[in-house]
Amino acid sequence: MVRWEPGARERLQAAALELFATRGFEQTTAAEIAQSVGLTERTFFRHFSDKREVLFYGQDLFLQAFLDGVDDAPADASPLEVVTAALRSGAALFPDERRPYSRTRQAVIDSNPALQERELHKLAGLVTAVTETLRTRGLDETAATLAAETGGTVFRIAFAQWIREGERRSLTEITSAVLRELLTLTGAATGAADERR
Amino acid sequence: MVRWEPGARERLQAAALELFATRGFEQTTAAEIAQSVGLTERTFFRHFSDKREVLFYGQDLFLQAFLDGVDDAPADASPLEVVTAALRSGAALFPDERRPYSRTRQAVIDSNPALQERELHKLAGLVTAVTETLRTRGLDETAATLAAETGGTVFRIAFAQWIREGERRSLTEITSAVLRELLTLTGAATGAADERR
């Protein structure tokens, strides 16, 4: 009979991140993670297929949060408005309480090329999914790809800023600031493009 | 005494691409590439450190073409104007005569995850170099990163379109079209943003 440990997944996740951050990802085994919170290796593998997966648990929810934003955008929303809705919905997954976790997780990922690649793959999957959803809204391929890729760029820049030491603004606020910067860049926000002609 | 074979590098490059495309990248050896054009393996390794490098030869020129565009932009150019200058200068490296080569090269890269990763790394290096150059022009980090990343997105989309079967427009023309689409996306080109309020 398999016993279900209440809260085991969360305890394993917290312990894994702590060990990855202090000892290093490669130097930490699944058995050590389990032992550190009084659980067995077998319990670990009931929750995660391997130690890497601890860092990518919830990936479906991550993707879905952005896609929900796309779905909720009005039918007549412009591509950028749809992307903005996706980014707002995605940012809600990262409340300020989560910032220390996200910061440590990123440090672990930055320390390991295979984890970096997996993270890039995750973000590329998000961009592809948003591109496809924009296509179903009638955008042509170039417009859909450009909008989704630009959204990905805004998310990466905003997220990197959000986890900086000393940063106090929420991810939602930072995302809005980066989106405003995007409009400034293309001359849409300030009329700078007109002034320059 | 080392004999220098005139045109050896170009012959090895053409032969390598042909073999990679027909037999597969992994199934082709440096010796086979050399033999197919009547050269020795030793001559191959005087020109390339390994067979992968054949596909990435000229990477410095690639990077420099974009950076030259940045350098040539007027001091008061907006970030997007600088990025546009970089893209125009970079696109000049890809005249229409080069399209069949670029198309085949991309097919080889798409067939191999390690080559894809190397190509991503090359493009990421380009974005980083452009970001740094924009920083030296006085842009803050967010604006510089956003401008350079957006430029990278425009290049990737334009390049993928350029090598499509049946595409007739030059890379410069397609790049301009994608840049216009970017302005439309952010409402800068058409005034759509104002109409929507």
mmCIF file of C-alpha atoms in Angstrom:
data_model
loop_
_atom_site.group_PDB
_atom_site.id
_atom_site.type_symbol
_atom_site.label_atom_id
_atom_site.label_comp_id
_atom_site.label_asym_id
_atom_site.label_seq_id
_atom_site.Cartn_x
_atom_site.Cartn_y
_atom_site.Cartn_z
ATOM 1 C CA MET A 1 0.000 0.000 0.000
ATOM 2 C CA VAL A 2 1.320 3.407 -1.011
ATOM 3 C CA ARG A 3 1.156 5.981 1.775
ATOM 4 C CA TRP A 4 0.462 9.544 0.676
ATOM 5 C CA GLU A 5 2.561 12.020 2.655
ATOM 6 C CA PRO A 6 0.609 15.252 3.091
ATOM 7 C CA GLY A 7 2.617 18.227 1.871
ATOM 8 C CA ALA A 8 5.438 15.960 0.743
ATOM 9 C CA ARG A 9 5.754 17.636 -2.662
ATOM 10 C CA GLU A 10 6.111 21.106 -1.203
ATOM 11 C CA ARG A 11 8.629 19.903 1.393
ATOM 12 C CA LEU A 12 10.659 18.128 -1.272
ATOM 13 C CA GLN A 13 10.617 21.234 -3.474
ATOM 14 C CA ALA A 14 11.794 23.531 -0.682
ATOM 15 C CA ALA A 15 14.492 21.069 0.402
ATOM 16 C CA ALA A 16 15.695 20.501 -3.158
ATOM 17 C CA LEU A 17 16.051 24.208 -3.861
ATOM 18 C CA GLU A 18 17.943 24.727 -0.606
ATOM 19 C CA LEU A 19 20.350 21.874 -1.405
ATOM 20 C CA PHE A 20 20.797 22.887 -5.053
ATOM 21 C CA ALA A 21 21.608 26.445 -3.950
ATOM 22 C CA THR A 22 24.032 25.515 -1.190
ATOM 23 C CA ARG A 23 25.741 22.327 -2.455
ATOM 24 C CA GLY A 24 25.153 22.688 -6.179
ATOM 25 C CA PHE A 25 22.622 21.033 -8.460
ATOM 26 C CA GLU A 26 24.960 18.328 -9.721
ATOM 27 C CA GLN A 27 26.240 17.443 -6.265
ATOM 28 C CA THR A 28 22.739 16.814 -4.887
ATOM 29 C CA THR A 29 20.946 13.471 -5.266
ATOM 30 C CA ALA A 30 17.236 12.688 -5.086
ATOM 31 C CA ALA A 31 17.938 10.475 -2.062
ATOM 32 C CA GLU A 32 19.624 13.356 -0.222
ATOM 33 C CA ILE A 33 16.709 15.670 -0.954
ATOM 34 C CA ALA A 34 14.255 13.111 0.420
ATOM 35 C CA GLN A 35 16.392 12.321 3.484
ATOM 36 C CA SER A 36 16.766 15.976 4.378
ATOM 37 C CA VAL A 37 13.011 16.177 5.046
ATOM 38 C CA GLY A 38 12.643 12.691 6.514
ATOM 39 C CA LEU A 39 11.176 11.084 3.401
ATOM 40 C CA THR A 40 12.325 8.150 1.304
ATOM 41 C CA GLU A 41 13.794 8.240 -2.174
ATOM 42 C CA ARG A 42 10.747 6.265 -3.255
ATOM 43 C CA THR A 43 8.464 9.052 -2.075
ATOM 44 C CA PHE A 44 10.606 11.502 -4.028
ATOM 45 C CA PHE A 45 10.081 9.533 -7.227
ATOM 46 C CA ARG A 46 6.342 9.333 -6.641
ATOM 47 C CA HIS A 47 6.315 13.119 -7.022
ATOM 48 C CA PHE A 48 9.098 13.857 -9.507
ATOM 49 C CA SER A 49 10.572 11.823 -12.352
ATOM 50 C CA ASP A 50 14.049 13.210 -11.568
ATOM 51 C CA LYS A 51 15.706 15.977 -9.581
ATOM 52 C CA ARG A 52 15.604 18.375 -12.513
ATOM 53 C CA GLU A 53 11.819 18.154 -12.626
ATOM 54 C CA VAL A 54 11.612 19.690 -9.151
ATOM 55 C CA LEU A 55 12.641 22.988 -10.752
ATOM 56 C CA PHE A 56 10.104 22.680 -13.563
ATOM 57 C CA TYR A 57 7.118 21.453 -11.592
ATOM 58 C CA GLY A 58 4.003 23.450 -12.483
ATOM 59 C CA GLN A 59 5.113 24.208 -16.013
ATOM 60 C CA ASP A 60 1.610 23.499 -17.350
ATOM 61 C CA LEU A 61 0.116 26.022 -14.943
ATOM 62 C CA PHE A 62 2.747 28.546 -16.048
ATOM 63 C CA LEU A 63 1.815 28.110 -19.693
ATOM 64 C CA GLN A 64 -1.904 28.107 -18.944
ATOM 65 C CA ALA A 65 -1.732 31.371 -16.988
ATOM 66 C CA PHE A 66 -0.487 33.197 -20.092
ATOM 67 C CA LEU A 67 -2.932 31.457 -22.422
ATOM 68 C CA ASP A 68 -5.830 32.329 -20.095
ATOM 69 C CA GLY A 69 -4.854 35.961 -20.558
ATOM 70 C CA VAL A 70 -5.016 35.535 -24.337
ATOM 71 C CA ASP A 71 -8.423 33.836 -24.085
ATOM 72 C CA ASP A 72 -9.817 36.580 -21.863
ATOM 73 C CA ALA A 73 -8.757 39.393 -24.212
ATOM 74 C CA PRO A 74 -11.717 40.874 -26.162
ATOM 75 C CA ALA A 75 -12.152 39.615 -29.722
ATOM 76 C CA ASP A 76 -11.304 43.054 -31.138
ATOM 77 C CA ALA A 77 -8.154 43.546 -29.030
ATOM 78 C CA SER A 78 -5.017 44.481 -30.985
ATOM 79 C CA PRO A 79 -2.140 41.942 -31.006
ATOM 80 C CA LEU A 80 -0.239 44.019 -28.460
ATOM 81 C CA GLU A 81 -3.305 44.242 -26.237
ATOM 82 C CA VAL A 82 -3.642 40.455 -26.368
ATOM 83 C CA VAL A 83 0.039 40.032 -25.491
ATOM 84 C CA THR A 84 -0.343 42.556 -22.680
ATOM 85 C CA ALA A 85 -3.292 40.556 -21.326
ATOM 86 C CA ALA A 86 -1.205 37.372 -21.489
ATOM 87 C CA LEU A 87 1.680 39.030 -19.625
ATOM 88 C CA ARG A 88 -0.631 40.409 -16.913
ATOM 89 C CA SER A 89 -2.238 37.024 -16.417
ATOM 90 C CA GLY A 90 1.184 35.329 -16.323
ATOM 91 C CA ALA A 91 2.602 37.887 -13.890
ATOM 92 C CA ALA A 92 -0.179 37.056 -11.422
ATOM 93 C CA LEU A 93 1.508 33.652 -10.947
ATOM 94 C CA PHE A 94 4.469 35.471 -9.384
ATOM 95 C CA PRO A 95 3.285 37.387 -6.315
ATOM 96 C CA ASP A 96 5.929 39.108 -4.212
ATOM 97 C CA GLU A 97 5.969 36.232 -1.678
ATOM 98 C CA ARG A 98 7.377 34.074 -4.439
ATOM 99 C CA ARG A 99 10.261 36.395 -5.238
ATOM 100 C CA PRO A 100 12.870 34.744 -2.921
ATOM 101 C CA TYR A 101 12.012 31.313 -4.346
ATOM 102 C CA SER A 102 12.194 32.580 -7.943
ATOM 103 C CA ARG A 103 15.489 34.351 -7.247
ATOM 104 C CA THR A 104 17.122 31.223 -5.821
ATOM 105 C CA ARG A 105 15.676 29.028 -8.558
ATOM 106 C CA GLN A 106 17.132 31.345 -11.209
ATOM 107 C CA ALA A 107 20.570 31.253 -9.550
ATOM 108 C CA VAL A 108 20.469 27.434 -9.645
ATOM 109 C CA ILE A 109 19.433 27.460 -13.302
ATOM 110 C CA ASP A 110 22.102 29.996 -14.243
ATOM 111 C CA SER A 111 24.742 27.705 -12.734
ATOM 112 C CA ASN A 112 23.999 24.753 -15.010
ATOM 113 C CA PRO A 113 23.952 24.757 -18.838
ATOM 114 C CA ALA A 114 21.499 21.840 -19.090
ATOM 115 C CA LEU A 115 19.063 23.649 -16.799
ATOM 116 C CA GLN A 116 19.493 26.860 -18.797
ATOM 117 C CA GLU A 117 18.650 24.970 -21.951
ATOM 118 C CA ARG A 118 15.577 23.431 -20.357
ATOM 119 C CA GLU A 119 14.449 26.879 -19.182
ATOM 120 C CA LEU A 120 14.949 28.322 -22.678
ATOM 121 C CA HIS A 121 12.928 25.425 -24.043
ATOM 122 C CA LYS A 122 10.135 26.184 -21.581
ATOM 123 C CA LEU A 123 10.024 29.848 -22.613
ATOM 124 C CA ALA A 124 10.227 28.920 -26.311
ATOM 125 C CA GLY A 125 7.238 26.608 -25.756
ATOM 126 C CA LEU A 126 5.331 29.508 -24.228
ATOM 127 C CA VAL A 127 6.089 31.755 -27.207
ATOM 128 C CA THR A 128 5.023 29.014 -29.633
ATOM 129 C CA ALA A 129 1.765 28.415 -27.759
ATOM 130 C CA VAL A 130 0.958 32.151 -27.715
ATOM 131 C CA THR A 131 1.846 32.404 -31.431
ATOM 132 C CA GLU A 132 -0.581 29.593 -32.230
ATOM 133 C CA THR A 133 -3.343 31.146 -30.166
ATOM 134 C CA LEU A 134 -2.819 34.483 -31.937
ATOM 135 C CA ARG A 135 -3.019 32.658 -35.277
ATOM 136 C CA THR A 136 -6.429 31.246 -34.303
ATOM 137 C CA ARG A 137 -7.493 34.871 -33.674
ATOM 138 C CA GLY A 138 -6.825 35.576 -37.354
ATOM 139 C CA LEU A 139 -3.331 37.067 -37.272
ATOM 140 C CA ASP A 140 -0.983 36.147 -40.096
ATOM 141 C CA GLU A 141 2.151 34.232 -39.207
ATOM 142 C CA THR A 142 4.561 37.168 -39.192
ATOM 143 C CA ALA A 143 2.328 39.336 -37.014
ATOM 144 C CA ALA A 144 1.551 36.483 -34.620
ATOM 145 C CA THR A 145 5.211 35.440 -34.287
ATOM 146 C CA LEU A 146 6.383 39.022 -33.847
ATOM 147 C CA ALA A 147 3.752 39.738 -31.187
ATOM 148 C CA ALA A 148 4.422 36.545 -29.243
ATOM 149 C CA GLU A 149 8.225 36.844 -29.484
ATOM 150 C CA THR A 150 8.040 40.467 -28.377
ATOM 151 C CA GLY A 151 5.897 39.373 -25.451
ATOM 152 C CA GLY A 152 8.549 36.765 -24.591
ATOM 153 C CA THR A 153 11.249 39.441 -24.657
ATOM 154 C CA VAL A 154 9.204 41.712 -22.389
ATOM 155 C CA PHE A 155 8.612 38.825 -19.963
ATOM 156 C CA ARG A 156 12.313 37.849 -19.815
ATOM 157 C CA ILE A 157 13.445 41.435 -19.223
ATOM 158 C CA ALA A 158 10.741 42.104 -16.618
ATOM 159 C CA PHE A 159 11.343 38.819 -14.799
ATOM 160 C CA ALA A 160 15.133 39.365 -14.663
ATOM 161 C CA GLN A 161 14.485 42.811 -13.181
ATOM 162 C CA TRP A 162 11.917 41.477 -10.697
ATOM 163 C CA ILE A 163 14.381 39.029 -9.118
ATOM 164 C CA ARG A 164 17.211 41.566 -8.798
ATOM 165 C CA GLU A 165 18.398 42.163 -5.240
ATOM 166 C CA GLY A 166 16.767 45.308 -3.881
ATOM 167 C CA GLU A 167 13.941 45.400 -6.453
ATOM 168 C CA ARG A 168 10.652 46.311 -4.707
ATOM 169 C CA ARG A 169 8.178 46.686 -7.592
ATOM 170 C CA SER A 170 5.809 43.818 -8.384
ATOM 171 C CA LEU A 171 6.271 41.810 -11.577
ATOM 172 C CA THR A 172 3.030 43.368 -12.859
ATOM 173 C CA GLU A 173 4.398 46.888 -12.353
ATOM 174 C CA ILE A 174 7.736 46.052 -13.958
ATOM 175 C CA THR A 175 5.987 44.371 -16.903
ATOM 176 C CA SER A 176 3.933 47.535 -17.476
ATOM 177 C CA ALA A 177 7.099 49.640 -17.349
ATOM 178 C CA VAL A 178 8.851 47.420 -19.924
ATOM 179 C CA LEU A 179 5.764 47.536 -22.172
ATOM 180 C CA ARG A 180 5.819 51.345 -21.957
ATOM 181 C CA GLU A 181 9.511 51.233 -22.859
ATOM 182 C CA LEU A 182 8.595 49.112 -25.889
ATOM 183 C CA LEU A 183 6.125 51.765 -27.020
ATOM 184 C CA THR A 184 8.768 54.446 -26.499
ATOM 185 C CA LEU A 185 11.237 52.377 -28.492
ATOM 186 C CA THR A 186 8.933 52.271 -31.482
ATOM 187 C CA GLY A 187 7.845 55.869 -31.056
ATOM 188 C CA ALA A 188 4.232 54.970 -30.248
ATOM 189 C CA ALA A 189 4.130 56.313 -26.706
ATOM 190 C CA THR A 190 5.806 59.692 -26.948
ATOM 191 C CA GLY A 191 5.356 60.776 -30.538
ATOM 192 C CA ALA A 192 9.159 60.761 -30.727
ATOM 193 C CA ALA A 193 8.984 59.169 -34.157
ATOM 194 C CA ASP A 194 7.052 62.147 -35.489
ATOM 195 C CA GLU A 195 9.375 64.656 -33.873
ATOM 196 C CA ARG A 196 12.313 62.971 -35.519
ATOM 197 C CA ARG A 197 10.986 63.209 -39.070
ATOM 198 C CA MET B 1 56.517 22.408 -45.875
ATOM 199 C CA VAL B 2 52.809 23.248 -45.768
ATOM 200 C CA ARG B 3 51.263 23.700 -49.184
ATOM 201 C CA TRP B 4 48.473 26.251 -49.403
ATOM 202 C CA GLU B 5 45.666 25.056 -51.647
ATOM 203 C CA PRO B 6 44.096 28.027 -53.435
ATOM 204 C CA GLY B 7 40.332 28.102 -52.897
ATOM 205 C CA ALA B 8 40.509 25.058 -50.637
ATOM 206 C CA ARG B 9 38.374 26.605 -47.923
ATOM 207 C CA GLU B 10 35.537 27.483 -50.303
ATOM 208 C CA ARG B 11 35.656 24.032 -51.917
ATOM 209 C CA LEU B 12 35.593 22.335 -48.513
ATOM 210 C CA GLN B 13 32.643 24.488 -47.439
ATOM 211 C CA ALA B 14 30.616 23.704 -50.543
ATOM 212 C CA ALA B 15 31.415 19.998 -50.314
ATOM 213 C CA ALA B 16 30.625 19.834 -46.602
ATOM 214 C CA LEU B 17 27.218 21.461 -47.036
ATOM 215 C CA GLU B 18 26.384 19.100 -49.898
ATOM 216 C CA LEU B 19 27.338 16.044 -47.846
ATOM 217 C CA PHE B 20 25.611 17.271 -44.677
ATOM 218 C CA ALA B 21 22.432 17.900 -46.668
ATOM 219 C CA THR B 22 22.409 14.587 -48.531
ATOM 220 C CA ARG B 23 23.931 12.092 -46.062
ATOM 221 C CA GLY B 24 23.277 13.894 -42.792
ATOM 222 C CA PHE B 25 25.587 15.946 -40.577
ATOM 223 C CA GLU B 26 26.378 13.152 -38.150
ATOM 224 C CA GLN B 27 27.053 10.611 -40.884
ATOM 225 C CA THR B 28 29.659 12.795 -42.595
ATOM 226 C CA THR B 29 33.323 12.862 -41.520
ATOM 227 C CA ALA B 30 35.954 15.532 -42.094
ATOM 228 C CA ALA B 31 37.974 12.994 -44.126
ATOM 229 C CA GLU B 32 35.020 12.352 -46.436
ATOM 230 C CA ILE B 33 34.496 16.059 -46.978
ATOM 231 C CA ALA B 34 38.165 16.508 -47.891
ATOM 232 C CA GLN B 35 38.238 13.423 -50.137
ATOM 233 C CA SER B 36 35.160 14.522 -52.045
ATOM 234 C CA VAL B 37 37.089 17.528 -53.386
ATOM 235 C CA GLY B 38 40.446 15.773 -53.742
ATOM 236 C CA LEU B 39 42.004 17.212 -50.575
ATOM 237 C CA THR B 40 43.461 15.539 -47.509
ATOM 238 C CA GLU B 41 41.976 15.434 -44.030
ATOM 239 C CA ARG B 42 45.047 17.381 -42.934
ATOM 240 C CA THR B 43 44.155 20.214 -45.304
ATOM 241 C CA PHE B 44 40.632 20.172 -43.863
ATOM 242 C CA PHE B 45 41.976 20.684 -40.359
ATOM 243 C CA ARG B 46 44.223 23.531 -41.490
ATOM 244 C CA HIS B 47 41.031 25.405 -42.350
ATOM 245 C CA PHE B 48 38.498 24.213 -39.768
ATOM 246 C CA SER B 49 38.906 22.934 -36.208
ATOM 247 C CA ASP B 50 36.069 20.439 -36.769
ATOM 248 C CA LYS B 51 33.233 19.733 -39.203
ATOM 249 C CA ARG B 52 30.769 21.822 -37.217
ATOM 250 C CA GLU B 53 32.933 24.909 -37.718
ATOM 251 C CA VAL B 54 32.391 24.714 -41.474
ATOM 252 C CA LEU B 55 28.828 25.871 -40.813
ATOM 253 C CA PHE B 56 29.922 28.707 -38.551
ATOM 254 C CA TYR B 57 32.865 30.009 -40.534
ATOM 255 C CA GLY B 58 32.719 33.793 -40.884
ATOM 256 C CA GLN B 59 30.845 34.309 -37.620
ATOM 257 C CA ASP B 60 33.039 37.311 -36.754
ATOM 258 C CA LEU B 61 32.140 38.972 -40.054
ATOM 259 C CA PHE B 62 28.473 38.285 -39.359
ATOM 260 C CA LEU B 63 28.674 39.987 -35.973
ATOM 261 C CA GLN B 64 30.763 42.849 -37.336
ATOM 262 C CA ALA B 65 28.305 43.606 -40.144
ATOM 263 C CA PHE B 66 25.574 44.363 -37.594
ATOM 264 C CA LEU B 67 27.886 46.320 -35.299
ATOM 265 C CA ASP B 68 29.107 48.421 -38.258
ATOM 266 C CA GLY B 69 25.474 49.422 -38.795
ATOM 267 C CA VAL B 70 25.237 50.517 -35.158
ATOM 268 C CA ASP B 71 28.479 52.503 -35.454
ATOM 269 C CA ASP B 72 27.335 54.234 -38.621
ATOM 270 C CA ALA B 73 24.005 55.376 -37.123
ATOM 271 C CA PRO B 74 23.963 59.111 -36.282
ATOM 272 C CA ALA B 75 24.603 60.005 -32.643
ATOM 273 C CA ASP B 76 21.035 61.303 -32.242
ATOM 274 C CA ALA B 77 19.364 58.253 -33.815
ATOM 275 C CA SER B 78 16.601 56.671 -31.723
ATOM 276 C CA PRO B 79 17.204 53.113 -30.411
ATOM 277 C CA LEU B 80 14.934 51.696 -33.106
ATOM 278 C CA GLU B 81 16.747 53.666 -35.791
ATOM 279 C CA VAL B 82 20.052 52.255 -34.553
ATOM 280 C CA VAL B 83 18.642 48.729 -34.587
ATOM 281 C CA THR B 84 17.230 49.331 -38.066
ATOM 282 C CA ALA B 85 20.686 50.459 -39.237
ATOM 283 C CA ALA B 86 22.215 47.308 -37.721
ATOM 284 C CA LEU B 87 19.656 45.086 -39.466
ATOM 285 C CA ARG B 88 20.196 46.816 -42.832
ATOM 286 C CA SER B 89 23.947 46.438 -42.539
ATOM 287 C CA GLY B 90 23.591 42.785 -41.475
ATOM 288 C CA ALA B 91 21.145 42.025 -44.298
ATOM 289 C CA ALA B 92 23.735 43.195 -46.846
ATOM 290 C CA LEU B 93 25.762 40.078 -45.936
ATOM 291 C CA PHE B 94 22.980 37.973 -47.436
ATOM 292 C CA PRO B 95 22.556 38.885 -51.101
ATOM 293 C CA ASP B 96 20.103 36.814 -53.135
ATOM 294 C CA GLU B 97 22.940 34.684 -54.576
ATOM 295 C CA ARG B 98 23.494 33.376 -51.091
ATOM 296 C CA ARG B 99 19.895 32.285 -50.562
ATOM 297 C CA PRO B 100 20.300 28.650 -51.753
ATOM 298 C CA TYR B 101 23.357 28.223 -49.512
ATOM 299 C CA SER B 102 21.561 29.771 -46.514
ATOM 300 C CA ARG B 103 18.490 27.627 -47.136
ATOM 301 C CA THR B 104 20.479 24.392 -47.211
ATOM 302 C CA ARG B 105 22.587 25.443 -44.217
ATOM 303 C CA GLN B 106 19.418 26.115 -42.197
ATOM 304 C CA ALA B 107 17.983 22.701 -43.113
ATOM 305 C CA VAL B 108 21.188 21.057 -41.862
ATOM 306 C CA ILE B 109 21.074 23.070 -38.628
ATOM 307 C CA ASP B 110 17.389 22.306 -38.071
ATOM 308 C CA SER B 111 18.166 18.590 -38.295
ATOM 309 C CA ASN B 112 20.613 18.556 -35.393
ATOM 310 C CA PRO B 113 19.952 19.786 -31.820
ATOM 311 C CA ALA B 114 23.635 20.560 -31.120
ATOM 312 C CA LEU B 115 23.820 22.710 -34.250
ATOM 313 C CA GLN B 116 20.569 24.441 -33.297
ATOM 314 C CA GLU B 117 22.032 25.244 -29.917
ATOM 315 C CA ARG B 118 25.204 26.603 -31.470
ATOM 316 C CA GLU B 119 23.142 28.770 -33.843
ATOM 317 C CA LEU B 120 21.057 30.090 -30.939
ATOM 318 C CA HIS B 121 24.282 30.868 -29.127
ATOM 319 C CA LYS B 122 25.564 32.780 -32.144
ATOM 320 C CA LEU B 123 22.386 34.874 -32.336
ATOM 321 C CA ALA B 124 22.395 35.417 -28.571
ATOM 322 C CA GLY B 125 25.989 36.678 -28.887
ATOM 323 C CA LEU B 126 24.847 39.111 -31.563
ATOM 324 C CA VAL B 127 22.045 40.435 -29.343
ATOM 325 C CA THR B 128 24.464 40.818 -26.410
ATOM 326 C CA ALA B 129 27.006 42.681 -28.552
ATOM 327 C CA VAL B 130 24.331 45.050 -29.904
ATOM 328 C CA THR B 131 22.985 45.575 -26.351
ATOM 329 C CA GLU B 132 26.467 46.555 -25.149
ATOM 330 C CA THR B 133 26.974 48.925 -28.058
ATOM 331 C CA LEU B 134 23.608 50.572 -27.349
ATOM 332 C CA ARG B 135 24.645 50.941 -23.690
ATOM 333 C CA THR B 136 27.768 52.830 -24.771
ATOM 334 C CA ARG B 137 25.419 55.188 -26.673
ATOM 335 C CA GLY B 138 23.826 56.085 -23.341
ATOM 336 C CA LEU B 139 20.765 53.830 -23.269
ATOM 337 C CA ASP B 140 19.811 52.314 -19.936
ATOM 338 C CA GLU B 141 19.924 48.572 -19.596
ATOM 339 C CA THR B 142 16.210 47.901 -20.107
ATOM 340 C CA ALA B 143 15.958 50.071 -23.216
ATOM 341 C CA ALA B 144 19.184 48.666 -24.697
ATOM 342 C CA THR B 145 18.180 45.048 -24.039
ATOM 343 C CA LEU B 146 14.677 45.573 -25.352
ATOM 344 C CA ALA B 147 15.921 47.271 -28.526
ATOM 345 C CA ALA B 148 18.580 44.634 -29.230
ATOM 346 C CA GLU B 149 16.291 41.682 -28.422
ATOM 347 C CA THR B 150 13.571 43.148 -30.611
ATOM 348 C CA GLY B 151 16.135 43.536 -33.391
ATOM 349 C CA GLY B 152 17.067 39.868 -32.924
ATOM 350 C CA THR B 153 13.402 38.863 -33.211
ATOM 351 C CA VAL B 154 12.984 40.905 -36.398
ATOM 352 C CA PHE B 155 16.125 39.326 -37.874
ATOM 353 C CA ARG B 156 15.028 35.757 -37.040
ATOM 354 C CA ILE B 157 11.552 36.268 -38.507
ATOM 355 C CA ALA B 158 12.881 38.027 -41.636
ATOM 356 C CA PHE B 159 15.612 35.449 -42.204
ATOM 357 C CA ALA B 160 13.206 32.509 -41.838
ATOM 358 C CA GLN B 161 10.932 34.171 -44.391
ATOM 359 C CA TRP B 162 13.830 34.931 -46.768
ATOM 360 C CA ILE B 163 14.856 31.263 -47.043
ATOM 361 C CA ARG B 164 11.316 29.971 -47.629
ATOM 362 C CA GLU B 165 10.827 28.170 -50.932
ATOM 363 C CA GLY B 166 9.326 30.549 -53.461
ATOM 364 C CA GLU B 167 10.252 33.733 -51.579
ATOM 365 C CA ARG B 168 11.518 36.362 -54.056
ATOM 366 C CA ARG B 169 12.006 39.488 -51.940
ATOM 367 C CA SER B 170 15.491 40.377 -50.721
ATOM 368 C CA LEU B 171 16.363 40.061 -47.029
ATOM 369 C CA THR B 172 16.541 43.865 -46.880
ATOM 370 C CA GLU B 173 12.982 44.182 -48.213
ATOM 371 C CA ILE B 174 11.640 41.521 -45.867
ATOM 372 C CA THR B 175 13.432 43.110 -42.899
ATOM 373 C CA SER B 176 11.776 46.448 -43.706
ATOM 374 C CA ALA B 177 8.387 44.733 -43.924
ATOM 375 C CA VAL B 178 8.854 43.053 -40.521
ATOM 376 C CA LEU B 179 9.976 46.368 -39.002
ATOM 377 C CA ARG B 180 6.810 47.999 -40.363
ATOM 378 C CA GLU B 181 4.801 45.158 -38.850
ATOM 379 C CA LEU B 182 6.517 45.886 -35.524
ATOM 380 C CA LEU B 183 5.406 49.507 -35.733
ATOM 381 C CA THR B 184 1.874 48.378 -36.584
ATOM 382 C CA LEU B 185 1.955 45.993 -33.639
ATOM 383 C CA THR B 186 2.753 48.790 -31.227
ATOM 384 C CA GLY B 187 0.397 51.207 -32.958
ATOM 385 C CA ALA B 188 3.178 53.565 -34.062
ATOM 386 C CA ALA B 189 2.749 53.163 -37.807
ATOM 387 C CA THR B 190 -0.968 53.403 -38.362
ATOM 388 C CA GLY B 191 -2.307 55.387 -35.444
ATOM 389 C CA ALA B 192 -4.310 52.255 -34.597
ATOM 390 C CA ALA B 193 -3.520 52.759 -30.922
ATOM 391 C CA ASP B 194 -5.265 56.141 -30.971
ATOM 392 C CA GLU B 195 -8.242 54.866 -32.916
ATOM 393 C CA ARG B 196 -8.729 52.135 -30.374
ATOM 394 C CA ARG B 197 -8.965 54.451 -27.344
#
